[in-house]
CSV table of C-alpha atoms in Angstrom, one decimal:
chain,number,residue,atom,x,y,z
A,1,UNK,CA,16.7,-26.3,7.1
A,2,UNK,CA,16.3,-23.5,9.6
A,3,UNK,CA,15.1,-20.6,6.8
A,4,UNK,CA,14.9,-17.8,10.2
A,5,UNK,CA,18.2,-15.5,9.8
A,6,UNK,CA,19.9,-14.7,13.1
A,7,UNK,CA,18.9,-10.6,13.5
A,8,UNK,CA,14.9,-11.9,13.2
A,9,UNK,CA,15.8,-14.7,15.8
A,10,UNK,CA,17.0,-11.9,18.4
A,11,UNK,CA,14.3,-9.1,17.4
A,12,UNK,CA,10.7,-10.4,17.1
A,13,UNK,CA,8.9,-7.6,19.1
A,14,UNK,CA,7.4,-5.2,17.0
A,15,UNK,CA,8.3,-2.0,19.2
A,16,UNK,CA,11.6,-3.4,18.8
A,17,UNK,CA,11.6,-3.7,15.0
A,18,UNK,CA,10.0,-0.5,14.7
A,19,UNK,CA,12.9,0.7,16.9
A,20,UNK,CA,15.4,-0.4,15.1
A,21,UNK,CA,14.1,0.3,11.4
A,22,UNK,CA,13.6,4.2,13.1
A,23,UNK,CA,17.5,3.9,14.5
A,24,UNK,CA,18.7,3.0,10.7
A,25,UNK,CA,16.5,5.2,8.8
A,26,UNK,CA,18.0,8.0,10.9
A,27,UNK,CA,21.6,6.8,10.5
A,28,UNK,CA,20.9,6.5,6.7
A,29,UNK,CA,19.4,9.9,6.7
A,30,UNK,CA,21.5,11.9,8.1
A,31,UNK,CA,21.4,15.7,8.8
A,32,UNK,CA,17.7,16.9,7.4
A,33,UNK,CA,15.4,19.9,7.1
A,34,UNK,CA,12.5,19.2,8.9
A,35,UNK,CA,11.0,20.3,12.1
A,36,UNK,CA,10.4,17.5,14.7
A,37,UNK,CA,6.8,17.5,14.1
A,38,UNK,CA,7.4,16.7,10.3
A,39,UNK,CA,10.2,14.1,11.1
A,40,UNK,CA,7.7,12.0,12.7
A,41,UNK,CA,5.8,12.3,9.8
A,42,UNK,CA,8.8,11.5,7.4
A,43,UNK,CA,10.2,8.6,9.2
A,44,UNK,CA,7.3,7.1,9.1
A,45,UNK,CA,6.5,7.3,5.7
A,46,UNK,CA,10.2,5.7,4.8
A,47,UNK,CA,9.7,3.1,7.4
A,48,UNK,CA,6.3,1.7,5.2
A,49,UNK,CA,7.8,2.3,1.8
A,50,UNK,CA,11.5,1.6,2.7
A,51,UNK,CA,12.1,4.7,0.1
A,52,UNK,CA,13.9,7.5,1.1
A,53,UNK,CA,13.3,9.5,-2.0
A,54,UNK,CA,9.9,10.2,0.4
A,55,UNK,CA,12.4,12.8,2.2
A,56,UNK,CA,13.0,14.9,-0.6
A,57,UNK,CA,9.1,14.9,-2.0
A,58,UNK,CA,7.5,15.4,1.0
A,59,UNK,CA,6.2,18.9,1.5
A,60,UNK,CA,4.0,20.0,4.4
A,61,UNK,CA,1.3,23.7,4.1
A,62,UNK,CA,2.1,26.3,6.7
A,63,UNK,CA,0.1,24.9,9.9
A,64,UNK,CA,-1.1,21.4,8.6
A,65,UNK,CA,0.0,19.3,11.2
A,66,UNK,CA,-0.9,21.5,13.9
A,67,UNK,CA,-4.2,21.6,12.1
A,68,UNK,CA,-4.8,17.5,11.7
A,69,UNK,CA,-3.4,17.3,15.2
A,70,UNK,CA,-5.6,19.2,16.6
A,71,UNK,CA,-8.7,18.0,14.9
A,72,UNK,CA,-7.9,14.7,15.0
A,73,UNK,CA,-7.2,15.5,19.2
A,74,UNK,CA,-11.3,16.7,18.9
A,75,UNK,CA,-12.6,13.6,17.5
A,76,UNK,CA,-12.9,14.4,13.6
A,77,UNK,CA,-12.9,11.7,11.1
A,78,UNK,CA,-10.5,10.2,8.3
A,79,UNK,CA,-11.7,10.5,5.0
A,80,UNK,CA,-10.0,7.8,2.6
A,81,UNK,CA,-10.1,7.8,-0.9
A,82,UNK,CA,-10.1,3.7,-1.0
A,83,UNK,CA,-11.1,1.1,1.2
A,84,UNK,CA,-7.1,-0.2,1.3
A,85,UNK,CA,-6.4,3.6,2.5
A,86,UNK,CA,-9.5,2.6,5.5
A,87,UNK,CA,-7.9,-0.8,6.2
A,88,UNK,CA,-4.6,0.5,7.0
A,89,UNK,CA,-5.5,3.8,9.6
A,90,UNK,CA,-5.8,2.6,13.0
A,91,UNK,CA,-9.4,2.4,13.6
A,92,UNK,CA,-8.2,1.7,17.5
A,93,UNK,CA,-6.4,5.4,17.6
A,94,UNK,CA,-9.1,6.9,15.6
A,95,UNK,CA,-11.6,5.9,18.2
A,96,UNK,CA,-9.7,6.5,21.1
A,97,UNK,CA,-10.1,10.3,20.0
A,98,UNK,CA,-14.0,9.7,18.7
A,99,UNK,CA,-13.3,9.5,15.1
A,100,UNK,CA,-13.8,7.0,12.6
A,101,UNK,CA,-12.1,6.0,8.9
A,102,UNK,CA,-14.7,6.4,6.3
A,103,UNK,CA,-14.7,5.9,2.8
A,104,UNK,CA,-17.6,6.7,-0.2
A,105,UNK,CA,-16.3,5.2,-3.5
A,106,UNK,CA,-17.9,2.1,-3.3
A,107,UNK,CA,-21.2,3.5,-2.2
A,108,UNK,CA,-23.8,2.3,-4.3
A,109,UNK,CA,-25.0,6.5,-4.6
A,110,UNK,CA,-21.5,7.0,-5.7
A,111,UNK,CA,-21.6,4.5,-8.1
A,112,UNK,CA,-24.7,5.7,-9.7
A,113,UNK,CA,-23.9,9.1,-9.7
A,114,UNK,CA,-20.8,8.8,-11.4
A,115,UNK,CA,-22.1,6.6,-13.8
A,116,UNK,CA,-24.9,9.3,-14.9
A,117,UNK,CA,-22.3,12.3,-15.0
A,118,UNK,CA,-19.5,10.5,-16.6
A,119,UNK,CA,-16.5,11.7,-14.1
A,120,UNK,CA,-15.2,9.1,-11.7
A,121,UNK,CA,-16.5,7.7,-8.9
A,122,UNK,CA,-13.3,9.8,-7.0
A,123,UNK,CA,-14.8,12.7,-7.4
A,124,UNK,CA,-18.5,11.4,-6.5
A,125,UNK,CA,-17.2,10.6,-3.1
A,126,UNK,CA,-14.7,13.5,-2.3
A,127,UNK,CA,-18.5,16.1,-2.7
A,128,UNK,CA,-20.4,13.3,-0.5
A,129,UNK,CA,-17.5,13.7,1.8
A,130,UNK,CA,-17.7,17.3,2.0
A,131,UNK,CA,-21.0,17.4,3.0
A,132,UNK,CA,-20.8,14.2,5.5
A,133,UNK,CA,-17.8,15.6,6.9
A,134,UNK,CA,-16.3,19.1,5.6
A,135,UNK,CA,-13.9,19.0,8.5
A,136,UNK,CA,-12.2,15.8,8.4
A,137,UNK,CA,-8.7,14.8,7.6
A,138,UNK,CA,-8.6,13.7,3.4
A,139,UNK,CA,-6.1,11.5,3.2
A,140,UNK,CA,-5.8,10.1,-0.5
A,141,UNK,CA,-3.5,7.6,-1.7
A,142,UNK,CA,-4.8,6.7,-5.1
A,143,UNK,CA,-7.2,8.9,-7.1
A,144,UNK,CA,-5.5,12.6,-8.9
A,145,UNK,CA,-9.1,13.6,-9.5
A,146,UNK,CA,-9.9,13.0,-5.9
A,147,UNK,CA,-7.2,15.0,-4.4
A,148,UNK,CA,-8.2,17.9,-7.6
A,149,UNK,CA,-11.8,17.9,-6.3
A,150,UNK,CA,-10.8,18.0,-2.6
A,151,UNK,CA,-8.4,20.6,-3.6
A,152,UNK,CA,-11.2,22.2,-5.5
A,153,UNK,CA,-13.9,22.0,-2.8
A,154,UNK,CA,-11.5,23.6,-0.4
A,155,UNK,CA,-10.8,26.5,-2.4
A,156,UNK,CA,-14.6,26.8,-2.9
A,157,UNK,CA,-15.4,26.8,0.7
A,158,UNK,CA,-17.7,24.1,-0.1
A,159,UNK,CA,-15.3,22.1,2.7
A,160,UNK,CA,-12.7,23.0,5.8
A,161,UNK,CA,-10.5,20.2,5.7
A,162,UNK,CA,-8.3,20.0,9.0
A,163,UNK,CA,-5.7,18.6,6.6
A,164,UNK,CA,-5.4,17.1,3.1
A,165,UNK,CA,-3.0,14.6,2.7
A,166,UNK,CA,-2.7,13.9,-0.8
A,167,UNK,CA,0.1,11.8,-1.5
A,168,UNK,CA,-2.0,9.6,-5.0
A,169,UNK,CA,0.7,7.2,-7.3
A,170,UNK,CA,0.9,7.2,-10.4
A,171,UNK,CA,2.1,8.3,-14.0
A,172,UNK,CA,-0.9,9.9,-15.0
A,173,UNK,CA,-2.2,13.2,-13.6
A,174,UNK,CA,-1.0,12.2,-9.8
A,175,UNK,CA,2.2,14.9,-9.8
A,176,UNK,CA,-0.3,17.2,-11.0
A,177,UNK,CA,-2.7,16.9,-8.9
A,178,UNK,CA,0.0,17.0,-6.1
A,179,UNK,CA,1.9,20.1,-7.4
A,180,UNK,CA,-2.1,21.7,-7.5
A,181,UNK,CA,-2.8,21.6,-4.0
A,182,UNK,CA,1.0,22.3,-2.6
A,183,UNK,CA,0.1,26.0,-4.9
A,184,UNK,CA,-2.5,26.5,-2.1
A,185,UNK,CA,-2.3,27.9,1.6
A,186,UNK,CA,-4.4,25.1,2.3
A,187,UNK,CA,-3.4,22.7,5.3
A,188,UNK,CA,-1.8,19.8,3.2
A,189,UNK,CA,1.1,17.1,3.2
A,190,UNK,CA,1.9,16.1,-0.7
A,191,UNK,CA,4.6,13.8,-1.9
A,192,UNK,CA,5.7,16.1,-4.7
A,193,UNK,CA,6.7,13.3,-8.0
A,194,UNK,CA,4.8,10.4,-9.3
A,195,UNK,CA,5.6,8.6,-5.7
A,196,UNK,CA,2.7,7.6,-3.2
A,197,UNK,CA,0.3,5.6,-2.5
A,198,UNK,CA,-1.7,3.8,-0.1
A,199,UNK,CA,1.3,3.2,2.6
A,200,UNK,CA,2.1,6.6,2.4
A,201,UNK,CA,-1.1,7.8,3.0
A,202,UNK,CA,-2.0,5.6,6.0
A,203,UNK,CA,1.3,6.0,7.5
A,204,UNK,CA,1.3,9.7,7.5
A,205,UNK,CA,-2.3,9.2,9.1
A,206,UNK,CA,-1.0,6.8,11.7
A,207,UNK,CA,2.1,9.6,12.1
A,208,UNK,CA,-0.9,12.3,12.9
A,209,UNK,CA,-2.5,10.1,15.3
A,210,UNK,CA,0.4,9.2,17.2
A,211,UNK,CA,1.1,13.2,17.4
A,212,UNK,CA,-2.0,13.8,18.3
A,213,UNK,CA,-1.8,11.2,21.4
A,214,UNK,CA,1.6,13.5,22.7
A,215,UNK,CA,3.8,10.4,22.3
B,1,UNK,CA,-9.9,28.7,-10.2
B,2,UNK,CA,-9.7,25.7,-12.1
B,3,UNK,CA,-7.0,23.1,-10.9
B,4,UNK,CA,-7.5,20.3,-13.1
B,5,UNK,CA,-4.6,20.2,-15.6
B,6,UNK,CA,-5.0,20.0,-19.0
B,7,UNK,CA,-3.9,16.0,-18.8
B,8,UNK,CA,-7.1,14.9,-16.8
B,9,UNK,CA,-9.6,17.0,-18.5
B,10,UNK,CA,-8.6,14.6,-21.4
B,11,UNK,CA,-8.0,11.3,-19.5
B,12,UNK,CA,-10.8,10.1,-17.1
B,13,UNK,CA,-11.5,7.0,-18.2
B,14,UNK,CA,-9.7,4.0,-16.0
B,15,UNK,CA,-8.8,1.8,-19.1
B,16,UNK,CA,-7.2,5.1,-20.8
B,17,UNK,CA,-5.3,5.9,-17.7
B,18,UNK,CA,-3.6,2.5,-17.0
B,19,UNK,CA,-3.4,2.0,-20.9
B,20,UNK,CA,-1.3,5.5,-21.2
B,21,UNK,CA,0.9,4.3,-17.8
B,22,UNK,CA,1.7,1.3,-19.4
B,23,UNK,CA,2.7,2.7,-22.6
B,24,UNK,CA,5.0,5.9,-20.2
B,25,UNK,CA,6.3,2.6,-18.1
B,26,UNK,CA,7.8,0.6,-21.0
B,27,UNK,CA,8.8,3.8,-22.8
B,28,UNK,CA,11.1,4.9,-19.8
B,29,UNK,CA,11.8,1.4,-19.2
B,30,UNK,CA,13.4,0.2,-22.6
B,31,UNK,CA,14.7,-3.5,-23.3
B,32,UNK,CA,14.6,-5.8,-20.0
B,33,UNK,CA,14.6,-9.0,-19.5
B,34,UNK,CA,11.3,-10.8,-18.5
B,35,UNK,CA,9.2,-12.8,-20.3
B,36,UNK,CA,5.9,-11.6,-21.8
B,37,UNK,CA,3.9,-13.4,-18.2
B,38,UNK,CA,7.0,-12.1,-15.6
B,39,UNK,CA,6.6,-8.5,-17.7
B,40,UNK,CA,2.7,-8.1,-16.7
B,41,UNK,CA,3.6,-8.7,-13.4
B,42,UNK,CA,6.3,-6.1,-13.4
B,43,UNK,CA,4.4,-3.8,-15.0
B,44,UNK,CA,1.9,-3.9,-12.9
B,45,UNK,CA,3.9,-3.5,-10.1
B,46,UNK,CA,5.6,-0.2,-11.2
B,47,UNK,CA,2.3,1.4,-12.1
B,48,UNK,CA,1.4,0.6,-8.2
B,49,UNK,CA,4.8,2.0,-6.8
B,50,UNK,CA,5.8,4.2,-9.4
B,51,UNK,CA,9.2,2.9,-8.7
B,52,UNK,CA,11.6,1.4,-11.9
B,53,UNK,CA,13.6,-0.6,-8.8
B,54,UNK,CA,11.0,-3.3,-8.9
B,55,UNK,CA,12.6,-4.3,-12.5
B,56,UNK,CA,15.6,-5.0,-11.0
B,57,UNK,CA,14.2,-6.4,-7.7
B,58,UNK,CA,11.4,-8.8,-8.9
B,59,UNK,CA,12.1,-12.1,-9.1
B,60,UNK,CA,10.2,-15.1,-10.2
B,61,UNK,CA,11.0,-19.0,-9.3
B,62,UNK,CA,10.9,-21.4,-12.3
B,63,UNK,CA,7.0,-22.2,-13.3
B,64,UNK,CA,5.7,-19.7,-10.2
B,65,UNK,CA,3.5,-17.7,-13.1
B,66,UNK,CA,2.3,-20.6,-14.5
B,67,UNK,CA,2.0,-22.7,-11.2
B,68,UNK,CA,-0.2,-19.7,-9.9
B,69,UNK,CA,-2.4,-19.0,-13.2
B,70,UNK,CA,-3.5,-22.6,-13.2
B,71,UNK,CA,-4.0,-22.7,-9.6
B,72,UNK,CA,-6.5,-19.1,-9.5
B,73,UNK,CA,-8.1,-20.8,-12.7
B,74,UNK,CA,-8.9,-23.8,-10.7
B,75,UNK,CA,-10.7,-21.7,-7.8
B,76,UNK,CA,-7.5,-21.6,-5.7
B,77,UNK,CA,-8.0,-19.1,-2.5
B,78,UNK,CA,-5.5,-16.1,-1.7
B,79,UNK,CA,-4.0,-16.0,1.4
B,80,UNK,CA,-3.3,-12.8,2.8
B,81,UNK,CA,-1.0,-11.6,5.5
B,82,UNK,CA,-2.6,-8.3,6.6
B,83,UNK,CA,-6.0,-6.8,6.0
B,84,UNK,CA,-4.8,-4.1,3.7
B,85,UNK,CA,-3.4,-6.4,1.2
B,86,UNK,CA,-6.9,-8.3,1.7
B,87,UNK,CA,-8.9,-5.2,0.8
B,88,UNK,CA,-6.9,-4.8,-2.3
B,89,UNK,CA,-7.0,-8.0,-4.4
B,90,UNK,CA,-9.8,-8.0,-6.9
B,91,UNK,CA,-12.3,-9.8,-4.8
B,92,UNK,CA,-14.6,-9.5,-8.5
B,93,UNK,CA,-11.6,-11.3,-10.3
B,94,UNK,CA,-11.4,-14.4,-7.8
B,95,UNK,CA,-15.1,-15.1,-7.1
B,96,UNK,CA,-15.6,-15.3,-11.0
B,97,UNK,CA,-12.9,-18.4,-10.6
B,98,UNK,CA,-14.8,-19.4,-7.4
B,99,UNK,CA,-11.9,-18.1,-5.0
B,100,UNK,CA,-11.6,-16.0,-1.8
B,101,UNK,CA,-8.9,-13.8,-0.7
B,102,UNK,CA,-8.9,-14.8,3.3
B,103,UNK,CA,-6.5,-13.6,5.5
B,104,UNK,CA,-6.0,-14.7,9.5
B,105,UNK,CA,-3.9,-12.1,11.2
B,106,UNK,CA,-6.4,-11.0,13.5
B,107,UNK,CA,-8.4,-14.0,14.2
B,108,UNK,CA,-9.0,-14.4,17.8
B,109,UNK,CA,-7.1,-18.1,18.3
B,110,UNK,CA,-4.0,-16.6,16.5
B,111,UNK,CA,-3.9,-13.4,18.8
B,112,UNK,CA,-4.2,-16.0,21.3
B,113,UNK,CA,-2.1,-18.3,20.3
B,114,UNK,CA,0.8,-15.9,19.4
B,115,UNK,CA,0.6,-14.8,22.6
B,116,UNK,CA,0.8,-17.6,24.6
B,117,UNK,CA,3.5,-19.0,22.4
B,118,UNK,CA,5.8,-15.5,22.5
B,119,UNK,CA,5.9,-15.3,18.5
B,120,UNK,CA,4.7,-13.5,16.1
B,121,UNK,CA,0.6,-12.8,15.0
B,122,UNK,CA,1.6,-13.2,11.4
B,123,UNK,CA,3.4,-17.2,12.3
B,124,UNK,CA,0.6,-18.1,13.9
B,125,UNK,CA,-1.9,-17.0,11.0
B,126,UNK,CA,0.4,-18.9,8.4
B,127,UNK,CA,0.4,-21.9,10.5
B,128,UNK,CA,-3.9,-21.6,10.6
B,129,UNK,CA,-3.5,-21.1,6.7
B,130,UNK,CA,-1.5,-23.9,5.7
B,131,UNK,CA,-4.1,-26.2,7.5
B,132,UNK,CA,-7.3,-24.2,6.0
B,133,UNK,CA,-5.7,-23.8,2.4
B,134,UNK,CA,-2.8,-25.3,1.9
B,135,UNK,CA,-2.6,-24.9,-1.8
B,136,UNK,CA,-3.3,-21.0,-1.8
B,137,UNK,CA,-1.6,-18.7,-3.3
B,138,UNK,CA,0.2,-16.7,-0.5
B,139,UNK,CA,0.2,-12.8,-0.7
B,140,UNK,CA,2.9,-11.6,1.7
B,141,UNK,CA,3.5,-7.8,1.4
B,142,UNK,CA,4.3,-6.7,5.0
B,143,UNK,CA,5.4,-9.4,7.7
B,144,UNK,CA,8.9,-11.0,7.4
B,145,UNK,CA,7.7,-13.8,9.9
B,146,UNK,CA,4.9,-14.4,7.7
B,147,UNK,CA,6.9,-14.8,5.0
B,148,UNK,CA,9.6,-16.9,6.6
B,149,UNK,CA,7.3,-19.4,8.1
B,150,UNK,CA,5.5,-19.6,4.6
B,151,UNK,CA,8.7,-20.7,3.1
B,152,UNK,CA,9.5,-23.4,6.2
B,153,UNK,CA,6.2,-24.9,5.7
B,154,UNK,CA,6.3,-25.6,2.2
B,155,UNK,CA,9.8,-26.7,2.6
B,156,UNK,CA,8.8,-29.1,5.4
B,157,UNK,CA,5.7,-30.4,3.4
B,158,UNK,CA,2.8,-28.9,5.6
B,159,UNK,CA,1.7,-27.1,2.8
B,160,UNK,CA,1.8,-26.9,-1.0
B,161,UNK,CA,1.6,-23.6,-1.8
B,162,UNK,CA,0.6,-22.3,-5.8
B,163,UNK,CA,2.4,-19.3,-5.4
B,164,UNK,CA,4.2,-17.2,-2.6
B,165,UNK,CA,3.7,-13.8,-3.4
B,166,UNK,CA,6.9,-12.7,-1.2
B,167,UNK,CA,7.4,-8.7,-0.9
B,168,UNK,CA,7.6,-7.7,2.9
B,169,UNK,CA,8.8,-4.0,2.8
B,170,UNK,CA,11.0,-3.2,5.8
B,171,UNK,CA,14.3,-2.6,7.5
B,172,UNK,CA,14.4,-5.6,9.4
B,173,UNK,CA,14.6,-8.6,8.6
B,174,UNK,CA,12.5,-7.9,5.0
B,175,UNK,CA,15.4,-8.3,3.0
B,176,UNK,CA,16.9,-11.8,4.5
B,177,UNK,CA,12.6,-13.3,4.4
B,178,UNK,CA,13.0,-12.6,0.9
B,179,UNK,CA,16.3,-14.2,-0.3
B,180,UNK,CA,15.6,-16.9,2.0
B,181,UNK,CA,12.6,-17.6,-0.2
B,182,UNK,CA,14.6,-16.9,-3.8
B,183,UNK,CA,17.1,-19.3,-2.6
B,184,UNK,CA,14.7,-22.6,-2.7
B,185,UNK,CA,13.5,-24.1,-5.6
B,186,UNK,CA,9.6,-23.5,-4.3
B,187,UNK,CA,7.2,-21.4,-6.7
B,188,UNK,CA,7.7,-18.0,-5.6
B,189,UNK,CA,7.8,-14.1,-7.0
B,190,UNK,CA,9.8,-12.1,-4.7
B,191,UNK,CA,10.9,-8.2,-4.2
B,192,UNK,CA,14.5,-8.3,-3.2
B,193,UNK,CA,16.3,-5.6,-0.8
B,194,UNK,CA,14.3,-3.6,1.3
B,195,UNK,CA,11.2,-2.5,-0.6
B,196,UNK,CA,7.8,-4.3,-1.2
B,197,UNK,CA,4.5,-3.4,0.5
B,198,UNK,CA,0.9,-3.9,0.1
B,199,UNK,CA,0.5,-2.2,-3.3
B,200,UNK,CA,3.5,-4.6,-4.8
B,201,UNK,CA,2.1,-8.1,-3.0
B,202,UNK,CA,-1.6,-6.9,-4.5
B,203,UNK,CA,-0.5,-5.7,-8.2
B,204,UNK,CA,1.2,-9.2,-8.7
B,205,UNK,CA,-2.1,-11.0,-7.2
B,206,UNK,CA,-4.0,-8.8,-9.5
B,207,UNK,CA,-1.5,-9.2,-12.6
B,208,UNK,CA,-1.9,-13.3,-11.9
B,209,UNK,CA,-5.7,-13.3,-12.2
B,210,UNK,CA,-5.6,-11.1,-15.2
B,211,UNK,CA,-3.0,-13.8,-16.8
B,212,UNK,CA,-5.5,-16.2,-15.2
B,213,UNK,CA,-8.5,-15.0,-17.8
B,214,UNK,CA,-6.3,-15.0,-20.6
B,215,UNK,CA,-6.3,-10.9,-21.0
């Protein structure tokens, strides 16, 4: 029994697929309202979750992709909220520009401090981050209280993200903590709704880095 | 300014947030049609995606629960397709069983390999697995080739999989790995149409070890 359906039999490169999953998402689309910059961003978040819905949550701050762009262009690093987030970003882009992916929550600090304060580990790691790196790109697919304390450290001054891509799942507290920061003028991307995740965060990353190389 | 809604300030604790999603999911969910084991799995899946699809996507081949509940109790490994999913099954959960969740994908023989043979990364690393644990469950969330040459190995006897965990997201070629797998009679939970991912292949992992210690 030959289980390989004829279109996979013909397309097996992955430019190609990626091609041709861009070429449909487009036709699917249709007419939009983003600008180029955010399109990249966009497609590539339906392209990981197959879910258009992403093009009416998405919402990008005044200036945040210029901002990630550029930092990301001077070597700053990704913070992730969860090692999944860490395993998806390319570490080869990333280092290209001098950065790395680095993620707190399962520090054994973090896990100690948390414990002692009674808030979650999330949180724990979002202050360590801010004072490992106060100018990286947050991007957090999972935790509301970790995109609330980023959010909250940012408005502080305790932190200058280049961007904060907050884009947590979930039925509890994750729209919130979504609708919180897209109230700011800081430099975000949120999916606006319960929708998210981890895909959606590392693709919008990998959309970033891919902008940021001029491609 | 404070920007933690009133929700969080009363829900931190993990337990009290997944218990309170569970109880929104089968609230907006209503009657459905799974049985108590193919409902954990279900659930679990829409608290990862956020996404009521998945209750009418999921699919479960007769005895593929049960088949992969005795298998994770007996030690069984999880095969993974891509490092993301890897980083997301509850390595606590297996090793207390006395399994591993191991995945091949960027092994140096199989980038090798793939290369000198013209095919994919992820056919090559399913090959490697069916030799190294061929009664794994298989956690498939992002490659269609993986997925398809899963399903052709077990069909052609090279390997005797517990479980594939089939739920490739995509635009091409995701949809046909997954009904070629629904169509045999081979134990296997599977995401038709377009949508899966890593959250969806590791919330169904996770969901079998929980059914696993009899929670």
């Amino acid at each position: 029994m030959n289980v390989v359906p004829e279109p996979l039999a013909r397309i097996l490169e992955p430019a190609a697929i990626e091609a041709e999953s861009f070429r449909i998402i487009e036709e699917e689309l249709g007419p939009h309202r983003f600008t180029p910059e955010e399109f990249q961003v966009v497609r590539r978040v339906i392209h990981a979750s197959a879910d258009f819905e992403f093009a009416k949550n998405l919402r990008f701050g005044k200036g945040a992709i210029a901002s990630a762009v550029a930092a990301l262009r001077g070597g700053c690093d990704v913070v992730c909220d969860v090692q999944m987030v860490q395993a998806g970003v390319s570490e080869a882009r990333l280092k290209r520009f001098g950065g790395k992916a680095r993620v707190f929550i399962a520090d054994p600090d973090i896990v100690e401090e948390a414990k002692r304060l009674g808030i979650t580990r999330a949180i724990c790691a979002m202050r360590k981050a801010a004072q490992a790196c106060p100018g990286a790109v947050y991007a957090i697919g999972n935790a509301p209280t970790a995109l609330l304390e980023a959010t909250r450290l940012a408005l502080a001054g305790e932190m200058r993200p280049a961007c904060i891509v907050g884009v947590p799942v979930g039925f509890v507290s994750a729209a919130e903590s979504k609708e919180a920061v897209a109230k700011t003028s800081l430099p975000y991307i949120a999916a606006l709704g319960r929708k998210g995740g981890t895909p959606v965060a590392v693709s919008i990353v990998n959309a970033l880095l891919i902008l940021a190389e001029g491609a």
